[in-house]
Tab-separated table of C-alpha atoms in Angstrom:
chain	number	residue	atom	x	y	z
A	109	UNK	CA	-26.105	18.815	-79.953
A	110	UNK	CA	-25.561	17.185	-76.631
A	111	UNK	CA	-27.312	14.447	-74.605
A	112	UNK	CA	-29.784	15.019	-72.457
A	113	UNK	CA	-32.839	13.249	-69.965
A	114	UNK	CA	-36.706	13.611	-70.183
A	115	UNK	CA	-38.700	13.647	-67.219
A	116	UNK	CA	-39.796	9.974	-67.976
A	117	UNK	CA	-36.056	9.152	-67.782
A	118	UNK	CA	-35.372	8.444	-71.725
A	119	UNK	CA	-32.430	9.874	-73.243
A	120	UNK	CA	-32.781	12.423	-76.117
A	121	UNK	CA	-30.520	15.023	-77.795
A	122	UNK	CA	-30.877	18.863	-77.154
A	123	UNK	CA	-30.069	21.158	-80.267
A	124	UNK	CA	-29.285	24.495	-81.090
A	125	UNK	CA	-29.332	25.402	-84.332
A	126	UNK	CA	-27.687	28.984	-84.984
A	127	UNK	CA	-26.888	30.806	-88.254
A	128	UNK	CA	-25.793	34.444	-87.977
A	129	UNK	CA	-28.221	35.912	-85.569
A	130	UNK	CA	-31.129	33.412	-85.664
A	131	UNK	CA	-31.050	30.698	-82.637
A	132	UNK	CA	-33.441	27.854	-82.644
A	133	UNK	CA	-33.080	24.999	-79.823
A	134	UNK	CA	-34.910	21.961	-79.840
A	135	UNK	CA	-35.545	21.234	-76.020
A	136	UNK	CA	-37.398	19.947	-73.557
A	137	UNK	CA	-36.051	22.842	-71.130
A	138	UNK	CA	-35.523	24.762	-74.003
A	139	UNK	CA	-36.387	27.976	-72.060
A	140	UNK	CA	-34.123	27.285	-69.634
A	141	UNK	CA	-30.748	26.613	-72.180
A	142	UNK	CA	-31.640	29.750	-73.818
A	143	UNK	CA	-31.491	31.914	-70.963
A	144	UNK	CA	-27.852	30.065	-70.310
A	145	UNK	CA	-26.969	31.024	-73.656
A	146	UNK	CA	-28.506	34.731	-72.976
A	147	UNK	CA	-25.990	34.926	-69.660
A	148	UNK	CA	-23.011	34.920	-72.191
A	149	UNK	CA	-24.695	36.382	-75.586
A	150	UNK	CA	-26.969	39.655	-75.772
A	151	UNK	CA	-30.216	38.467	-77.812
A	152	UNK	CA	-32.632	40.868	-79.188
A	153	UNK	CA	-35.245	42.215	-76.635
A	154	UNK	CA	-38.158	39.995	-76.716
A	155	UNK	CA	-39.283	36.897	-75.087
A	156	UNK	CA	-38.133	33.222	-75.439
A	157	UNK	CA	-41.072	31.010	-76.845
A	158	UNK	CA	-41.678	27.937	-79.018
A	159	UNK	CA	-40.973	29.123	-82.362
A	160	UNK	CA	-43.461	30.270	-85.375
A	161	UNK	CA	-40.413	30.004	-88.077
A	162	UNK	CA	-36.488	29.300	-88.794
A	163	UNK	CA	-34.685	31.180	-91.818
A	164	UNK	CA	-37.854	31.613	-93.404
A	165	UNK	CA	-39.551	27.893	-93.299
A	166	UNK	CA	-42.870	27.963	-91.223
A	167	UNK	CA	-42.418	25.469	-88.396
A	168	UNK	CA	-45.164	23.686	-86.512
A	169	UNK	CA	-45.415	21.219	-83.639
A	170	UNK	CA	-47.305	18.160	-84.236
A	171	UNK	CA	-47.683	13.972	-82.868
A	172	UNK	CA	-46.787	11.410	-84.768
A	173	UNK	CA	-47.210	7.948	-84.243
A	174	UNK	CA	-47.968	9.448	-80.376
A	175	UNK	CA	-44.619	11.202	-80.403
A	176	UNK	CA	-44.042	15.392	-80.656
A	177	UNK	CA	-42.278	16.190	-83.535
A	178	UNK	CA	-41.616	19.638	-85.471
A	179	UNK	CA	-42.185	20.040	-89.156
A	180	UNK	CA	-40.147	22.612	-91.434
A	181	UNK	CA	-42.423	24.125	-94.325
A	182	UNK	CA	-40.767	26.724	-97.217
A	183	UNK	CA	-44.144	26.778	-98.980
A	184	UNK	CA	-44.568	30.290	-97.393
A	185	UNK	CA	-41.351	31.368	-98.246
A	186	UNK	CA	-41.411	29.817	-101.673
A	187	UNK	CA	-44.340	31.674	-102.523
A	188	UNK	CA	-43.450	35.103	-101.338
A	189	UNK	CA	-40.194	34.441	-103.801
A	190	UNK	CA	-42.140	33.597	-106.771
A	191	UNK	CA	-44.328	36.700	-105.657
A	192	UNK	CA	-41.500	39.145	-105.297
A	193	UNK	CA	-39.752	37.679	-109.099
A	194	UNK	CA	-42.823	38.392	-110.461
A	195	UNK	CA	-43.513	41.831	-109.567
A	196	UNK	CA	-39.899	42.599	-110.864
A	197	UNK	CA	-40.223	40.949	-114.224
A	198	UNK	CA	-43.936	42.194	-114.634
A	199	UNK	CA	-43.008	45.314	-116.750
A	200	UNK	CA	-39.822	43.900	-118.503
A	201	UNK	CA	-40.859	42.535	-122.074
A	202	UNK	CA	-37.427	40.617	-122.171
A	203	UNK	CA	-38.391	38.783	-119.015
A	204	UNK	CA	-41.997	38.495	-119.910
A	205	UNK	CA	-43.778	34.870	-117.767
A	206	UNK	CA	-45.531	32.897	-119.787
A	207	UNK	CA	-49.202	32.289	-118.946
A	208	UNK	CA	-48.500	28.191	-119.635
A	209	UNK	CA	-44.871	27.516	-119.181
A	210	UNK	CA	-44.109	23.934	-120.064
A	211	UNK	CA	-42.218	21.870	-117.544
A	212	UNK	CA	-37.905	21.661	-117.820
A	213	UNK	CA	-38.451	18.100	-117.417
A	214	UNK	CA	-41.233	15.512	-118.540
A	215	UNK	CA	-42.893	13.964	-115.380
A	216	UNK	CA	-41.475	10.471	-116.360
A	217	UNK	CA	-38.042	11.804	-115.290
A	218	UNK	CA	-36.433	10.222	-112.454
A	219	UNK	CA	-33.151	11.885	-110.934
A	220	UNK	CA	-32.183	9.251	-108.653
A	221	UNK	CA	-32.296	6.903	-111.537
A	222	UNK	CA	-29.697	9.141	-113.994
A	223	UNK	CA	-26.452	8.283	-114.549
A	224	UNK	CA	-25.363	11.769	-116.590
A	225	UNK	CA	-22.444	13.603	-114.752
């Protein structure tokens, strides 16, 4: 993270978000800090471009409130996990999904509110 100007003269904060070899920088030169960070590290071939996803959460530009802002989804990823358990458990009768499985917790349960350690 490190301070930087938009064009309009407001200050924001630049990030770069890196674990292992996935890089994600939030930017409004974002291009341009890359291809710094590409004169001392070799990336993958490929272009740089505004990203689709991050560690497997979808990610999406949108405006709010008139502002840009990125949103992180794992629904996608979720899904192709409970897809993936599935087809591994389908043929073992020990591991066997229920059609109706009832919930771990009633809905009246409120985390935030328990005082259990």
């Amino acid at each position: 993270m490190r301070a930087a100007v938009k064009p309009d003269g407001k200050e924001y904060y630049e990030y770069i978000l890196c674990y292992v070899d996935d890089i994600l920088c939030m930017s409004m030169k974002a291009k341009e800090v890359m291809e710094g960070i590409g004169r001392v590290f070799k990336f993958k071939k490929g272009k740089i471009e505004p990203p689709e996803s991050y560690l497997g959460a979808t990610l999406r530009k949108k405006t709010l409130d008139g502002h840009n802002i990125w949103t992180m989804s794992s629904y996608d990823y979720v899904v192709a996990a409970v897809k993936n358990v599935k087809e591994t458990l389908k043929d073992s009768p020990k591991w066997k999904i229920p059609k109706n499985a009832p919930m771990p917790m009633t809905s009246a349960y409120e985390p935030e509110m328990d005082g259990s350690n």
